[in-house]
Coordinates of C-alpha atoms and ligand atoms in Angstrom, one line a residue:
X5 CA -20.4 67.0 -11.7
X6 CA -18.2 65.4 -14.6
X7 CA -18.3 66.2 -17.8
X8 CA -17.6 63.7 -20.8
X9 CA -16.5 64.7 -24.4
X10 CA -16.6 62.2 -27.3
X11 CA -15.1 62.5 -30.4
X12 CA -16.6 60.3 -32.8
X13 CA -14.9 56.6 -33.1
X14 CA -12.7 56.9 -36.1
X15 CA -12.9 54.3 -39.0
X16 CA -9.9 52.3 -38.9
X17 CA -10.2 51.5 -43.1
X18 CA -8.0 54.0 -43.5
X19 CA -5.0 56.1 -42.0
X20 CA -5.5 59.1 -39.5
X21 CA -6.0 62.7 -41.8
X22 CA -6.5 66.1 -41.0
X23 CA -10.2 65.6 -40.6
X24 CA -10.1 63.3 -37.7
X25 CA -7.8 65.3 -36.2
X26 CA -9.7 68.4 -36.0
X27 CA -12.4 66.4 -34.1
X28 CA -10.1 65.1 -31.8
X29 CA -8.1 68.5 -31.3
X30 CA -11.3 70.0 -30.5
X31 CA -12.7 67.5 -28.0
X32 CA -9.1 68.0 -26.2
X33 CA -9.1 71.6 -26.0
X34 CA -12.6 71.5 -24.3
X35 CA -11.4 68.9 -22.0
X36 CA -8.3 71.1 -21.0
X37 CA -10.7 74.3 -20.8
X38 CA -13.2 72.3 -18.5
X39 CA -10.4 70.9 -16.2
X40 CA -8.9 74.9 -15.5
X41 CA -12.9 75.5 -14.0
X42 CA -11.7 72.5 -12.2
X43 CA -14.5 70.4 -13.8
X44 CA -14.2 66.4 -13.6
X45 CA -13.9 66.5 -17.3
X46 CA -13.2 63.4 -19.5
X47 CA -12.3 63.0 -23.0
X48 CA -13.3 59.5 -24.6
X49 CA -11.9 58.2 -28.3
X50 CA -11.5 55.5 -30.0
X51 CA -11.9 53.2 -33.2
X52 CA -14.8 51.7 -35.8
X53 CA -12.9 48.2 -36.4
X54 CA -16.3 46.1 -37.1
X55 CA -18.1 46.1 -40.7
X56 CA -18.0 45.5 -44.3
X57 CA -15.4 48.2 -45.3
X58 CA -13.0 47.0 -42.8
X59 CA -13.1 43.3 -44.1
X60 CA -12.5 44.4 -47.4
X61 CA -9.5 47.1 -46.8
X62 CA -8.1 44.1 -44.9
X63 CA -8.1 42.1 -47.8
X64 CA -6.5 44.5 -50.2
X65 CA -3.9 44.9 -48.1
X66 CA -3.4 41.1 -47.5
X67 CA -4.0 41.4 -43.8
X68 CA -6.2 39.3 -41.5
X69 CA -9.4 41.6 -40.2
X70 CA -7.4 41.8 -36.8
X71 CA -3.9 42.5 -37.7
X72 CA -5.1 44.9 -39.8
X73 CA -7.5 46.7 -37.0
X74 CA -4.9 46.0 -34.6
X75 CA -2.4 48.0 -37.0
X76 CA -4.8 50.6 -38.0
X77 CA -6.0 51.6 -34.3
X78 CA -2.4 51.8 -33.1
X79 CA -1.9 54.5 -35.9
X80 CA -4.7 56.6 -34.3
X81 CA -3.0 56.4 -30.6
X82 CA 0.3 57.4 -32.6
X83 CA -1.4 60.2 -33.8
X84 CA -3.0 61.8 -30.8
X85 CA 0.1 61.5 -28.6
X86 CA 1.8 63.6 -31.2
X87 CA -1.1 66.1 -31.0
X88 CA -0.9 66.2 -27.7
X89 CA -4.4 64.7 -27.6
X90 CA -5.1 63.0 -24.1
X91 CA -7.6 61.0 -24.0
X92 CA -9.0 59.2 -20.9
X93 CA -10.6 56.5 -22.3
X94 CA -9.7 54.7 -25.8
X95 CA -12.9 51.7 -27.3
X96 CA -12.4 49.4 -30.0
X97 CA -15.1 48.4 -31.1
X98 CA -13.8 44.7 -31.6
X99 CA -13.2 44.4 -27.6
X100 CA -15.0 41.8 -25.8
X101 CA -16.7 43.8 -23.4
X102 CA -17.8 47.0 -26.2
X103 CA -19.4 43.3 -27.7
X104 CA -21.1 42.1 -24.6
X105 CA -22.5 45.6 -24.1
X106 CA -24.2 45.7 -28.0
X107 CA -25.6 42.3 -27.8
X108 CA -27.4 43.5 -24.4
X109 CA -28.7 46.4 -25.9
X110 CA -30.2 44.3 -28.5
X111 CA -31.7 42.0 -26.5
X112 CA -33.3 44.7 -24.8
X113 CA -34.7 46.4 -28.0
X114 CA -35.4 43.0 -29.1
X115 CA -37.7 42.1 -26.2
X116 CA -39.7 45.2 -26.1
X117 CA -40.3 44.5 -29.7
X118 CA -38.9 47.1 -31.1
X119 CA -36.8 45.2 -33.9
X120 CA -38.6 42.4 -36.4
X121 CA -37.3 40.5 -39.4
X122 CA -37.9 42.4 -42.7
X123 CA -36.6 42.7 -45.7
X124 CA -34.3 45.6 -47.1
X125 CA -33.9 46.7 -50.8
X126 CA -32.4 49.8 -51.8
X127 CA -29.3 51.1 -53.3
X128 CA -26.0 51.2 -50.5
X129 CA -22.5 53.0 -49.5
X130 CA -20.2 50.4 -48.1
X131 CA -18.1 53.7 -47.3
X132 CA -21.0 55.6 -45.7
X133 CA -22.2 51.8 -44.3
X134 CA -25.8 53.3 -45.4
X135 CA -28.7 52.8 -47.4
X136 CA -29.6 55.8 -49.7
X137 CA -32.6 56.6 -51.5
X138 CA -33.2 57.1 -54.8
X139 CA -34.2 60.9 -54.1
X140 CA -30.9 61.1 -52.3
X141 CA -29.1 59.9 -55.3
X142 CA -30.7 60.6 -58.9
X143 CA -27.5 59.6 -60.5
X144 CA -27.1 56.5 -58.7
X145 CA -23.8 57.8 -57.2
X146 CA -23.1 58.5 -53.0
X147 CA -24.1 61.6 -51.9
X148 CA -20.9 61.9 -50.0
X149 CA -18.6 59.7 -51.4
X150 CA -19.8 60.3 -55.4
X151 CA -17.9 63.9 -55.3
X152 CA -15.1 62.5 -54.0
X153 CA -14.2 59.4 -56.1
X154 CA -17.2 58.9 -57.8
X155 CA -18.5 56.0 -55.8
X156 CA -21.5 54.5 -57.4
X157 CA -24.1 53.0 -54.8
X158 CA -24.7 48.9 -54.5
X159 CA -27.9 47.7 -55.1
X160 CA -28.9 45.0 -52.5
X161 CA -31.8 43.1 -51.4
X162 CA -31.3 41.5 -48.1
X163 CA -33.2 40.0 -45.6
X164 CA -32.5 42.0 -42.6
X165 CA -33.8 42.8 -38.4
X166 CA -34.9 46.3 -38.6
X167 CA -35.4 48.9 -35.6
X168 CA -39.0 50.6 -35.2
X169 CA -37.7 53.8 -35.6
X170 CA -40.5 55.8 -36.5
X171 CA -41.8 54.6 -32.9
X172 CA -39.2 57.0 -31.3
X173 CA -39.6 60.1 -34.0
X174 CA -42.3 61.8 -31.9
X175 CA -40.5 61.7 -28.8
X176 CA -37.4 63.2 -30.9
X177 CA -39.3 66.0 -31.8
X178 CA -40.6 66.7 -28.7
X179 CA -37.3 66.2 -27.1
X180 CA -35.6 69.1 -29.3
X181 CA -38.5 71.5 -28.6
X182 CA -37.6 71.4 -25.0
X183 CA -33.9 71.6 -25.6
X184 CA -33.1 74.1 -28.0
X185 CA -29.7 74.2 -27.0
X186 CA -29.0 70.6 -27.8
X187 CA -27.3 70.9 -31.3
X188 CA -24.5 73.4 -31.9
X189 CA -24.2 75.5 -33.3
X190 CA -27.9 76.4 -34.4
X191 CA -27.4 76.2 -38.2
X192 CA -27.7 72.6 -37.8
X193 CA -30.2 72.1 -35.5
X194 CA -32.5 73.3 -38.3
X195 CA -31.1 70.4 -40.3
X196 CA -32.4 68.0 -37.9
X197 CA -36.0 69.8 -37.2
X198 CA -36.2 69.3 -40.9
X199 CA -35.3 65.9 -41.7
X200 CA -37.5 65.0 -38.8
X201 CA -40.1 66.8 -40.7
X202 CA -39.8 65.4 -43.7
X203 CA -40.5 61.3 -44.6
X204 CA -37.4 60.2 -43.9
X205 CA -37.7 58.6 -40.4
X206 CA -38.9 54.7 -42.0
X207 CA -37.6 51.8 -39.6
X208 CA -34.4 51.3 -39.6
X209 CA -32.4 48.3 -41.7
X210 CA -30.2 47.0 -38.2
X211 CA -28.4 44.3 -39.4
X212 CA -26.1 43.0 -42.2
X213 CA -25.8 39.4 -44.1
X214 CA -22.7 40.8 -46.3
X215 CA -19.9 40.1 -44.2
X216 CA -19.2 38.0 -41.1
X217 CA -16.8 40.9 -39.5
X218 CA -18.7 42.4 -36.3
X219 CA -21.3 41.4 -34.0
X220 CA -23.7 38.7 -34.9
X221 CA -27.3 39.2 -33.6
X222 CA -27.9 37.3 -30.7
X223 CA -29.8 34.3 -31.7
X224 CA -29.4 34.4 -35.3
X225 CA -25.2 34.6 -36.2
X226 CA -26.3 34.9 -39.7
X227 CA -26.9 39.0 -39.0
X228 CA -24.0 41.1 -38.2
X229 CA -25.5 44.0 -35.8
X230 CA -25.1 47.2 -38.4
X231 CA -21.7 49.0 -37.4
X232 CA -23.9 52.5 -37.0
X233 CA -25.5 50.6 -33.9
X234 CA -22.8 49.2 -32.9
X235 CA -20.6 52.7 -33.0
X236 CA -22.9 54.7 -31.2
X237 CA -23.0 52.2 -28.2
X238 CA -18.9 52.2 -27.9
X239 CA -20.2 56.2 -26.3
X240 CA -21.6 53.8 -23.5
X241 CA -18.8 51.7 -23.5
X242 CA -16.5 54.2 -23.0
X243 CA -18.3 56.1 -20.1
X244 CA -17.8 52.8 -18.2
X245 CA -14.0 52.4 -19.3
X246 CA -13.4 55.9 -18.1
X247 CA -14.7 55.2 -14.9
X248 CA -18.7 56.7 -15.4
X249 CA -21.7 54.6 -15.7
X250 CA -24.7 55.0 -18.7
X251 CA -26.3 57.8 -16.0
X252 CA -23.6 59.8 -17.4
X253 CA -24.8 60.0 -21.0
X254 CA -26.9 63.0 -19.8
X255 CA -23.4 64.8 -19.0
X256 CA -22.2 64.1 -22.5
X257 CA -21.2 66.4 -25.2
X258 CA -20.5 64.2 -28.6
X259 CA -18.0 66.5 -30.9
X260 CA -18.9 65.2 -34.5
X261 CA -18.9 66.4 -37.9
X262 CA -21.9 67.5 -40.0
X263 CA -21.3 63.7 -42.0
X264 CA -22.6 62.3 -39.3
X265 CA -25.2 64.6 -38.1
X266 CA -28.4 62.5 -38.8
X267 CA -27.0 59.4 -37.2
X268 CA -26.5 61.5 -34.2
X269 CA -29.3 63.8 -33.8
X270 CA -31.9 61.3 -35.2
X271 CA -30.5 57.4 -34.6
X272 CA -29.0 57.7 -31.5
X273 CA -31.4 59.2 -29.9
X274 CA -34.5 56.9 -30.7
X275 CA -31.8 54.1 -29.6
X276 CA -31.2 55.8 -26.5
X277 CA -34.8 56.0 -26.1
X278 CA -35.4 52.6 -26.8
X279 CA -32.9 51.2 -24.5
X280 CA -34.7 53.6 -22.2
X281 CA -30.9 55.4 -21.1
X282 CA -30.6 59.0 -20.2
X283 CA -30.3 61.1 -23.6
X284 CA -26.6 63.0 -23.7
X285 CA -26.3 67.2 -22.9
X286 CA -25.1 67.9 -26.5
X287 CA -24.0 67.6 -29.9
X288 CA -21.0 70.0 -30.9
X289 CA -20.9 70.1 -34.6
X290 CA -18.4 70.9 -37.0
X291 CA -17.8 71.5 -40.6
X292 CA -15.0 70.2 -42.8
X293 CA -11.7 71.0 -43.8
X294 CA -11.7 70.7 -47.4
X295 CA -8.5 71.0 -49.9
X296 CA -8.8 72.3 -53.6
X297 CA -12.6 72.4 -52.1
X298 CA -12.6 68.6 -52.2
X299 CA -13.5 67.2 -48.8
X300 CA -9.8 66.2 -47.1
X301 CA -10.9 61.9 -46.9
X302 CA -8.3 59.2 -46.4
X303 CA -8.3 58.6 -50.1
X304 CA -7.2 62.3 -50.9
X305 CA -6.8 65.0 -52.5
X306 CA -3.2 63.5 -53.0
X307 CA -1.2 66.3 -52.2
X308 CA -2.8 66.8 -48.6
X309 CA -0.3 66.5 -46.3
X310 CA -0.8 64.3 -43.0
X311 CA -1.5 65.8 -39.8
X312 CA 1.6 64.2 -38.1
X313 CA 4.2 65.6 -40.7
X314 CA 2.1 68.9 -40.3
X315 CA 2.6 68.9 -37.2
X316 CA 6.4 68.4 -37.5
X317 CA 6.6 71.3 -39.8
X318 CA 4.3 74.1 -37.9
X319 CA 4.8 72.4 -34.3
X320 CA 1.8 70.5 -32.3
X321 CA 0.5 73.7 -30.8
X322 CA 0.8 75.6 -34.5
X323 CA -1.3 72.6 -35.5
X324 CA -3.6 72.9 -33.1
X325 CA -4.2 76.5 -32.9
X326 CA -4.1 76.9 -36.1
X327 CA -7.2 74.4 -37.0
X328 CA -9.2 75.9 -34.0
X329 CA -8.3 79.5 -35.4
X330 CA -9.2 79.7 -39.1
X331 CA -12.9 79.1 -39.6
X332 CA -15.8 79.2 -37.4
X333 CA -16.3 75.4 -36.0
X334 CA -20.1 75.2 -38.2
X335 CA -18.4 76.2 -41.3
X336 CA -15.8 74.4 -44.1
X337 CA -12.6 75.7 -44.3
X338 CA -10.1 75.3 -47.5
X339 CA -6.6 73.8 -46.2
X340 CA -3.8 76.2 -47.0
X341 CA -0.3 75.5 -45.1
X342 CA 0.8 79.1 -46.1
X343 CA -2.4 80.2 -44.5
X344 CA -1.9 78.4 -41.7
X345 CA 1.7 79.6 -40.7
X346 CA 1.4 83.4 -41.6
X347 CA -1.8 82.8 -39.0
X348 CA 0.0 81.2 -36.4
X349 CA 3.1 83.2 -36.6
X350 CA 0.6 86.2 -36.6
X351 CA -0.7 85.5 -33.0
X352 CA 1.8 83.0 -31.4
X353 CA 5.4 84.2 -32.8
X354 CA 4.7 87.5 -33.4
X355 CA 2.0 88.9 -31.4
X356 CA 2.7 86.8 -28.4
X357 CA 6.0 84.7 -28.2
X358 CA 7.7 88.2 -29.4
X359 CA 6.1 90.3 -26.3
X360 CA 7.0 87.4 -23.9
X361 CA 10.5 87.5 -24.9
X362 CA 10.8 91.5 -24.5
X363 CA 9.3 91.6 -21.5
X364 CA 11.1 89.0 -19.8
X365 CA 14.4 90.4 -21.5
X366 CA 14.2 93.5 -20.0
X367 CA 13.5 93.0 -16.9
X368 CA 16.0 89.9 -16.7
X369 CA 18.7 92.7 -17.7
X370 CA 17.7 95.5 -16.0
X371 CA 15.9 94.6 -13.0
X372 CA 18.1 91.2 -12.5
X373 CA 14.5 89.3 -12.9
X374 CA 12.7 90.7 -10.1
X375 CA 10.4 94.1 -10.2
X376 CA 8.6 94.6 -6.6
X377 CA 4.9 96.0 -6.8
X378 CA 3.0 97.4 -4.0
X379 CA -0.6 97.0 -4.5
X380 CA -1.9 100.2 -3.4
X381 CA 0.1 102.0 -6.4
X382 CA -2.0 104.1 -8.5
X383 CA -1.9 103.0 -11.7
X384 CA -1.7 105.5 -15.0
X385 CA -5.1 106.1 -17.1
X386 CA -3.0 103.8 -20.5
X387 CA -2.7 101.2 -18.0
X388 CA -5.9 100.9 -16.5
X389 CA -7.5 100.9 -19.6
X390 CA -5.4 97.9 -21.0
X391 CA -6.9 95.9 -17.5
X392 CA -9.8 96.4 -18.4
X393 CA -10.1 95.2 -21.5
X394 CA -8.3 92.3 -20.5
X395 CA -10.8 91.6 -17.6
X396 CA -13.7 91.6 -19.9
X397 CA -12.0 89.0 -22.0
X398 CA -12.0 86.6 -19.5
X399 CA -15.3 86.9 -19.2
X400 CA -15.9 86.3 -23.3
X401 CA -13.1 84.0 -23.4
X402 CA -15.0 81.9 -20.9
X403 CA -18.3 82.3 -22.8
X404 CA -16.7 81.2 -26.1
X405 CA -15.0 78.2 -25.0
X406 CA -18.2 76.9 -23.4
X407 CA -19.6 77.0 -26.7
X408 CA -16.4 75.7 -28.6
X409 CA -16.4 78.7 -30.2
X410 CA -12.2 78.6 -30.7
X411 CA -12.0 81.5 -33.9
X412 CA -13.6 83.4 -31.1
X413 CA -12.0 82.2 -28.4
X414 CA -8.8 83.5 -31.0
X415 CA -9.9 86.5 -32.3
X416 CA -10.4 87.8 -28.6
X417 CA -7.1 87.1 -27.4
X418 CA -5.4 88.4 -30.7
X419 CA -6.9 91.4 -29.8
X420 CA -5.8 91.8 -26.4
X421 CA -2.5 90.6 -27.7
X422 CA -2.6 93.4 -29.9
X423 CA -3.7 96.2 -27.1
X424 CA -0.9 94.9 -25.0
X425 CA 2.0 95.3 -27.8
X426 CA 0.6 98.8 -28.1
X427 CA 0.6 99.6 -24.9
X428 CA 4.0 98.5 -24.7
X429 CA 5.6 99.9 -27.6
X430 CA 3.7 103.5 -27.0
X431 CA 5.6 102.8 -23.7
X432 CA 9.2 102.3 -24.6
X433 CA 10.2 100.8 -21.9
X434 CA 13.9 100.0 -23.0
X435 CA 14.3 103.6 -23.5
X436 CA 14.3 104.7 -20.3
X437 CA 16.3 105.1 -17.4
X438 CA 16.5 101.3 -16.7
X439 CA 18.9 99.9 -13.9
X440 CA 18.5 97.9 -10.7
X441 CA 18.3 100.9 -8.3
X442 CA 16.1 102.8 -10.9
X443 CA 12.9 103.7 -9.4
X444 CA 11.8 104.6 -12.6
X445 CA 8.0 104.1 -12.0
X446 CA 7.2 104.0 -16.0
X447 CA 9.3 101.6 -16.6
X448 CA 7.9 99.4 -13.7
X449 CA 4.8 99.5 -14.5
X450 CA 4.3 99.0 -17.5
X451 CA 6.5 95.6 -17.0
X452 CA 4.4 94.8 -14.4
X453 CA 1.1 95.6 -16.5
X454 CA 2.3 93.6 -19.6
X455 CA 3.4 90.9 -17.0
X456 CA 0.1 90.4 -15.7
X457 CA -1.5 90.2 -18.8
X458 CA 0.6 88.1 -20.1
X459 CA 0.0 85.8 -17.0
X460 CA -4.1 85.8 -17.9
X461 CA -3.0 85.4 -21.9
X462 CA -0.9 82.5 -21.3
X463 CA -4.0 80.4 -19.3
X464 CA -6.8 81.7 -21.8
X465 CA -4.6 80.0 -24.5
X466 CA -2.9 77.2 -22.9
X467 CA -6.4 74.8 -23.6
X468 CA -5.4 75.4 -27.3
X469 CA -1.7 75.7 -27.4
X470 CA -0.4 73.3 -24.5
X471 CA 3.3 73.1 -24.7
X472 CA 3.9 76.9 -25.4
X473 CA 2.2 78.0 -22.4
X474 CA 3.9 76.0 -20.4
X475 CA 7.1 77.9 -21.2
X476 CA 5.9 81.1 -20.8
X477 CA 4.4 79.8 -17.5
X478 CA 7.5 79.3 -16.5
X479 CA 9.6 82.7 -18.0
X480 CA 7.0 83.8 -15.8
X481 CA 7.5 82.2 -12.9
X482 CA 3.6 81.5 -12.9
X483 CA 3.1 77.6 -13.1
X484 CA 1.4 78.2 -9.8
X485 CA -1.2 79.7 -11.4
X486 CA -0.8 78.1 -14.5
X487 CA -3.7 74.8 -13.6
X488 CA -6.7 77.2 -12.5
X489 CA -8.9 80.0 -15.0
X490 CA -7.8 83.3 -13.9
X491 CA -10.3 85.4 -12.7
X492 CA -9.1 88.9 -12.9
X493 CA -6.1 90.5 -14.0
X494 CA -4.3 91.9 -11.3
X495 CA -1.0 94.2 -11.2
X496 CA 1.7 93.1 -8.8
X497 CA 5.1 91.7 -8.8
X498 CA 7.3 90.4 -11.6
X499 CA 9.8 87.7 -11.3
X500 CA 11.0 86.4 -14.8
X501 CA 13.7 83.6 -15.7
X502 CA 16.2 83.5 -17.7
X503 CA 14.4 84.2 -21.2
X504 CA 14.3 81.7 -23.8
X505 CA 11.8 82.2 -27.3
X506 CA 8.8 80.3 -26.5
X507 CA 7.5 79.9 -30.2
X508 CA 9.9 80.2 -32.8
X509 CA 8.9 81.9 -36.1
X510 CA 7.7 79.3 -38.5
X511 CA 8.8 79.4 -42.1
X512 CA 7.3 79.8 -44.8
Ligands
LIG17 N1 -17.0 55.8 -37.5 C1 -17.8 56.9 -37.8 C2 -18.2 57.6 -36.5 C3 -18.9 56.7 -35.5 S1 -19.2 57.6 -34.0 C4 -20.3 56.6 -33.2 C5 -17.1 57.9 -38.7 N2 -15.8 57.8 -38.8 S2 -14.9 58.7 -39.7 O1 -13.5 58.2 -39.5 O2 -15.3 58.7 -41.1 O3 -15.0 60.2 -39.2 C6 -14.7 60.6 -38.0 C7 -14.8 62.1 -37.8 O4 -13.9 62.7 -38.6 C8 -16.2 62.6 -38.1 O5 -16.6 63.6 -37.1 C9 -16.0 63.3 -39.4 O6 -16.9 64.3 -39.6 C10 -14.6 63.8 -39.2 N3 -14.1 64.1 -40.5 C11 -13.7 63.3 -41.5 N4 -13.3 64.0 -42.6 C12 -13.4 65.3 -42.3 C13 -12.9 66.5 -42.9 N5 -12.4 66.5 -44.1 N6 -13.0 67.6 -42.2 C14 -13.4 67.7 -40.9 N7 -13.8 66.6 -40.3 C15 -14.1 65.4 -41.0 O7 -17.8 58.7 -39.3

């Protein structure tokens, strides 16, 4: 079976920040983890080009709608190939055949009758591309956008198609009863349960007379489709570009933030159901990463630095790890680069990279690169005892990376990390009697221990941290290994290379 993973498309009004890129660094990580259980798994990306906001960031910055798209979705590709993001399948939402795909969709909804001409008033966020109500917003300001530059919300009244959403709501409802384990984690599948409760599923306003930038409903090019209905389809889309057909939607997991929750867990799904397609597996959730506790937006805070010089500063992998590290996905976290690099050097310089290097330097020196291990050897109580705890974190490793649970998936392996520096430094294995024709069996095994935990280490992280466990593969000799989730850690021989640091100290 395959398994897809969506990030959400990413508006292309503004540049690429650290928000965006925690989506997509999770969606890749899964991806990785998934292929090592030698899963078909398939990570899908890409941009929100059509709409209102785009049309007028173009025209502040003198552009044409396309060269500024064009310009703007090039950033993002930029981006994730210096995050080491790879993605199998990249939609615009301005390509010809994402357009084809809408305007069938509609036709569909339009012919079982589930969209009629109306009329909308109300009071709208050309950021949020949303209508609010006036219980949402007592001071006339954006929910989401009113904290952060004090957007106040539009008041329009526009003739417009609008979706029969509240035909779908039961079938929502019912649908999450029978799959708890649809939205993760949890804490927001409550959130959804109660906005369905509450009044808030009216039909849905569909398409747009502002604005000629998007796709014009079939038989009526006055109406622009609304860019949420147009997003969620580029999911569809992007199945078929990466080689999978709409069946697959029910092998789906859509990473998202909590933003975007209700257009996920509510629209899409009464959409889906309307253009009778197979509902997805899942929605991953996550919280925001937040600066001076102002959400981190592409219109500040000021001083936030951008993921790509970030990442030029603590390395791709620091960047990575450290994002997936520092909070628990449901929750915000406050963006502190300090923070970040006492963290990573904590687990990846210190507690790893520095064991790596001893390990490999000693037996490089002292056993000219090669320890032999015969499997029948009886291994001491100190030793067995650091296996074991190793073994079991495979286990919860797995478990936690299933549920993109990554400050878990961290937490576990710092403390292995920190049972095998332990071991080895209660060990002392430079101390002893250390020479090729030693057959000093301390000394050998507790390389050979630390060596094979080191080997299981290296694959448990290398979803999260790419690059440097690729060199340590290969200090360890283990690339063989290095493509496949190990599934025990076993004692046996050590043959090292010549040893090099495989993550340098970052500083402060
Ligand atoms: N275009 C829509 C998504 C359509 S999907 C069919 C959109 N784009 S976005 O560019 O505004 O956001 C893309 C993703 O970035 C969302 O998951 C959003 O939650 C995430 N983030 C944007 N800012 C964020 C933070 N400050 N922190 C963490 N993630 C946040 O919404």
């Amino acid at each position: 079976m395959s398994i897809y993973i969506t990030t959400p498309i990413f508006y292309a009004s503004g540049a690429p920040h650290l928000g965006h890129a925690y989506s997509a660094i999770i969606a890749d990580c899964s991806k990785r983890y998934h292929r090592l259980k030698h899963s078909r798994a398939f990570v899908l990306t890409g941009t929100d080009e059509n709409g209102q906001k785009i049309e007028r960031t173009a025209a502040i910055n003198g552009a044409t709608n396309k060269a500024f798209v064009d310009s703007r979705s090039l950033l993002f590709k930029h981006l994730w190939h210096a995050l080491d993001f790879e993605y199998d399948a990249f939609v615009r939402t301005t390509d010809v055949n994402h357009h084809q795909l809408v305007r069938q969709v509609w036709q569909k909804l339009a012919s079982k009758g589930d969209i009629y001409l109306g009329k909308y008033e109300g009071l709208y966020c050309v950021e949020c591309e949303q209508y609010y109500t006036q219980r949402q917003s007592s001071d006339g300001a954006c929910p989401i956008h009113g904290p952060i530059h004090g957007k106040k919300l539009e008041k329009l009244s526009e003739p417009t198609y609008l979706f029969k959403l509240s035909q779908y709501k039961d079938a929502v409802v019912t649908f999450y009863k029978s799959n708890p384990g649809f939205i993760q984690p949890d804490y927001f599948r409550y959130q959804i349960i109660e906005a369905l409760n509450s009044s808030e599923c009216h039909d849905l306003s569909i398409s747009r007379v502002h604005g000629q930038w998007g796709i014009s409903v079939p038989g009526d090019s006055q109406h622009i489709i609304y860019v949420w209905l147009d997003a969620l389809f580029s999911y569809v889309t992007a199945l078929t570009s990466a080689g999978g057909t709409v069946k697959d939607l029910q092998n789906t997991h859509h990473v998202i933030g909590k933003d975007i929750l209700k257009f996920h867990g509510i629209y899409w799904l009464c959409f889906l159901l309307a253009a009778e397609l197979p509902l997805p597996k899942r929605l991953v959730v996550h919280g925001w990463w937040t600066c001076d506790g102002r959400k981190i937006s592409k219109s500040g805070p000021a001083k936030i630095i951008s993921p790509a010089e970030l990442a030029t500063v603590i390395t791709t992998d620091g960047l990575r790890l450290g994002l997936l590290s520092q909070k628990p996905l449901e929750k915000d976290g406050n963006l502190s680069v300090p923070e970040l690099i006492v963290n990573v050097n904590s687990l990846l310089a210190n507690n790893f990279g520095n064991l790596v290097k001893r390990l490999v330097t000693i037996a490089y020196n002292n056993f000219t690169g090669e320890i032999s291990w015969q499997d029948t050897t009886k291994l001491s109580c100190q030793s067995e005892l650091l296996i074991r705890e190793v073994n079991e974190a495979i286990q919860s490793v797995d478990r936690a990376y299933q549920f993109y649970e990554f400050s878990e998936v961290c937490n576990i392996i710092g403390g292995c990390l920190s049972a095998a520096n332990a071991y080895f430094h209660e060990r002392e294995p430079w101390k002893k009697r250390v020479n090729a024709d030693s057959e000093d069996h301390h000394v050998k095994e507790t390389l050979c221990v630390v060596g094979a935990v080191l080997k299981v280490i290296v694959v448990l992280l290398k979803p999260i941290t790419p690059k440097t466990s690729a060199l340590a593969l290969s200090q360890l000799n283990d690339e063989q290994n290095g493509d496949t989730w190990p599934v025990e850690c076993k004692v046996q021989a050590l043959r090292v290379n010549k040893p090099i640091s495989v993550f340098e100290r970052l500083k402060i």
